[in-house]
């Protein structure tokens, strides 16, 4: 109705977070601690 609908699929990233965060990144250690804490709740 208001011109063409140009979908911008390239605007989104389809790479998982596991692929983005390097194996030696400190967030990986933090995630393990937080996961353990949340599972104990």
mmCIF file of N, CA and C in Angstrom:
data_model
loop_
_atom_site.group_PDB
_atom_site.id
_atom_site.type_symbol
_atom_site.label_atom_id
_atom_site.label_comp_id
_atom_site.label_asym_id
_atom_site.label_seq_id
_atom_site.Cartn_x
_atom_site.Cartn_y
_atom_site.Cartn_z
ATOM 1 N N UNK A 1 0.807 -1.199 0.000
ATOM 2 C CA UNK A 1 0.000 0.000 0.000
ATOM 3 C C UNK A 1 0.852 1.265 0.000
ATOM 4 N N UNK A 2 2.000 1.171 0.623
ATOM 5 C CA UNK A 2 2.878 2.344 0.683
ATOM 6 C C UNK A 2 4.212 2.016 0.049
ATOM 7 N N UNK A 3 4.193 1.575 -1.157
ATOM 8 C CA UNK A 3 5.439 1.269 -1.848
ATOM 9 C C UNK A 3 5.784 -0.201 -1.738
ATOM 10 N N UNK A 4 6.967 -0.523 -2.195
ATOM 11 C CA UNK A 4 7.426 -1.909 -2.182
ATOM 12 C C UNK A 4 7.870 -2.334 -0.791
ATOM 13 N N UNK A 5 7.654 -3.600 -0.499
ATOM 14 C CA UNK A 5 8.136 -4.147 0.760
ATOM 15 C C UNK A 5 9.453 -4.857 0.484
ATOM 16 N N UNK A 6 10.538 -4.217 0.839
ATOM 17 C CA UNK A 6 11.853 -4.808 0.665
ATOM 18 C C UNK A 6 12.272 -5.425 1.991
ATOM 19 N N UNK A 7 12.262 -6.748 2.051
ATOM 20 C CA UNK A 7 12.663 -7.422 3.275
ATOM 21 C C UNK A 7 14.176 -7.435 3.364
ATOM 22 N N UNK A 8 14.678 -7.082 4.528
ATOM 23 C CA UNK A 8 16.114 -6.958 4.720
ATOM 24 C C UNK A 8 16.640 -8.145 5.517
ATOM 25 N N UNK A 9 16.669 -9.315 4.891
ATOM 26 C CA UNK A 9 17.160 -10.508 5.553
ATOM 27 C C UNK A 9 18.614 -10.398 5.961
ATOM 28 N N UNK A 10 19.388 -9.621 5.236
ATOM 29 C CA UNK A 10 20.803 -9.458 5.564
ATOM 30 C C UNK A 10 20.999 -8.653 6.842
ATOM 31 N N UNK A 11 19.945 -8.026 7.301
ATOM 32 C CA UNK A 11 20.028 -7.214 8.505
ATOM 33 C C UNK A 11 20.126 -8.092 9.756
ATOM 34 N N UNK A 12 19.702 -9.332 9.656
ATOM 35 C CA UNK A 12 19.702 -10.235 10.789
ATOM 36 C C UNK A 12 20.876 -11.190 10.715
ATOM 37 N N UNK A 13 21.350 -11.598 11.866
ATOM 38 C CA UNK A 13 22.464 -12.529 11.935
ATOM 39 C C UNK A 13 21.938 -13.898 12.341
ATOM 40 N N UNK A 14 22.324 -14.910 11.608
ATOM 41 C CA UNK A 14 21.864 -16.256 11.891
ATOM 42 C C UNK A 14 22.978 -17.120 12.464
ATOM 43 N N UNK A 15 23.942 -16.498 13.099
ATOM 44 C CA UNK A 15 25.045 -17.217 13.730
ATOM 45 C C UNK A 15 24.694 -17.381 15.209
ATOM 46 N N UNK A 16 24.816 -18.587 15.714
ATOM 47 C CA UNK A 16 24.455 -18.829 17.114
ATOM 48 C C UNK A 16 25.450 -18.139 18.048
ATOM 49 N N UNK A 17 25.018 -17.924 19.263
ATOM 50 C CA UNK A 17 25.897 -17.298 20.244
ATOM 51 C C UNK A 17 27.072 -18.192 20.584
ATOM 52 N N UNK A 18 26.864 -19.500 20.525
ATOM 53 C CA UNK A 18 27.969 -20.432 20.798
ATOM 54 C C UNK A 18 29.091 -20.250 19.784
ATOM 55 N N UNK A 19 28.753 -19.919 18.558
ATOM 56 C CA UNK A 19 29.764 -19.706 17.526
ATOM 57 C C UNK A 19 30.430 -18.337 17.657
ATOM 58 N N UNK A 20 29.733 -17.396 18.214
ATOM 59 C CA UNK A 20 30.264 -16.026 18.333
ATOM 60 C C UNK A 20 31.248 -15.851 19.477
ATOM 61 N N UNK A 21 30.981 -16.507 20.617
ATOM 62 C CA UNK A 21 31.817 -16.321 21.802
ATOM 63 C C UNK A 21 32.979 -17.305 21.740
ATOM 64 N N UNK A 22 34.211 -16.817 21.751
ATOM 65 C CA UNK A 22 35.373 -17.704 21.693
ATOM 66 C C UNK A 22 35.415 -18.657 22.899
ATOM 67 N N UNK A 23 36.038 -19.797 22.714
ATOM 68 C CA UNK A 23 36.077 -20.825 23.758
ATOM 69 C C UNK A 23 36.778 -20.344 25.028
ATOM 70 N N UNK A 24 37.768 -19.465 24.891
ATOM 71 C CA UNK A 24 38.529 -18.999 26.059
ATOM 72 C C UNK A 24 37.986 -17.700 26.648
ATOM 73 N N UNK A 25 36.827 -17.251 26.212
ATOM 74 C CA UNK A 25 36.272 -15.980 26.692
ATOM 75 C C UNK A 25 35.781 -16.118 28.134
ATOM 76 N N UNK A 26 35.988 -15.106 28.964
ATOM 77 C CA UNK A 26 35.561 -15.165 30.374
ATOM 78 C C UNK A 26 34.048 -15.373 30.560
ATOM 79 N N UNK A 27 33.257 -14.987 29.595
ATOM 80 C CA UNK A 27 31.812 -15.179 29.724
ATOM 81 C C UNK A 27 31.436 -16.651 29.805
ATOM 82 N N UNK A 28 32.226 -17.502 29.231
ATOM 83 C CA UNK A 28 31.939 -18.940 29.282
ATOM 84 C C UNK A 28 32.020 -19.452 30.726
ATOM 85 N N UNK A 29 33.019 -18.993 31.481
ATOM 86 C CA UNK A 29 33.135 -19.384 32.889
ATOM 87 C C UNK A 29 31.977 -18.817 33.694
ATOM 88 N N UNK A 30 31.628 -17.584 33.419
ATOM 89 C CA UNK A 30 30.519 -16.942 34.125
ATOM 90 C C UNK A 30 29.214 -17.662 33.837
ATOM 91 N N UNK A 31 29.028 -18.080 32.618
ATOM 92 C CA UNK A 31 27.795 -18.786 32.253
ATOM 93 C C UNK A 31 27.666 -20.091 33.029
ATOM 94 N N UNK A 32 28.764 -20.806 33.181
ATOM 95 C CA UNK A 32 28.738 -22.054 33.929
ATOM 96 C C UNK A 32 28.325 -21.813 35.384
ATOM 97 N N UNK A 33 28.845 -20.762 35.993
ATOM 98 C CA UNK A 33 28.507 -20.427 37.376
ATOM 99 C C UNK A 33 27.026 -20.036 37.480
ATOM 100 N N UNK A 34 26.570 -19.214 36.586
ATOM 101 C CA UNK A 34 25.183 -18.757 36.613
ATOM 102 C C UNK A 34 24.224 -19.919 36.351
ATOM 103 N N UNK A 35 24.556 -20.785 35.401
ATOM 104 C CA UNK A 35 23.711 -21.953 35.136
ATOM 105 C C UNK A 35 23.588 -22.839 36.383
ATOM 106 N N UNK A 36 24.694 -23.063 37.074
ATOM 107 C CA UNK A 36 24.673 -23.882 38.281
ATOM 108 C C UNK A 36 23.835 -23.214 39.362
ATOM 109 N N UNK A 37 23.976 -21.916 39.505
ATOM 110 C CA UNK A 37 23.201 -21.174 40.504
ATOM 111 C C UNK A 37 21.711 -21.229 40.200
ATOM 112 N N UNK A 38 21.349 -21.014 38.954
ATOM 113 C CA UNK A 38 19.935 -21.018 38.583
ATOM 114 C C UNK A 38 19.317 -22.406 38.706
ATOM 115 N N UNK A 39 20.097 -23.438 38.429
ATOM 116 C CA UNK A 39 19.535 -24.795 38.538
ATOM 117 C C UNK A 39 19.310 -25.192 39.985
ATOM 118 N N UNK A 40 20.038 -24.568 40.914
ATOM 119 C CA UNK A 40 19.854 -24.891 42.333
ATOM 120 C C UNK A 40 18.688 -24.137 42.963
ATOM 121 N N UNK A 41 18.113 -23.210 42.262
ATOM 122 C CA UNK A 41 16.992 -22.421 42.810
ATOM 123 C C UNK A 41 15.689 -23.177 42.729
#
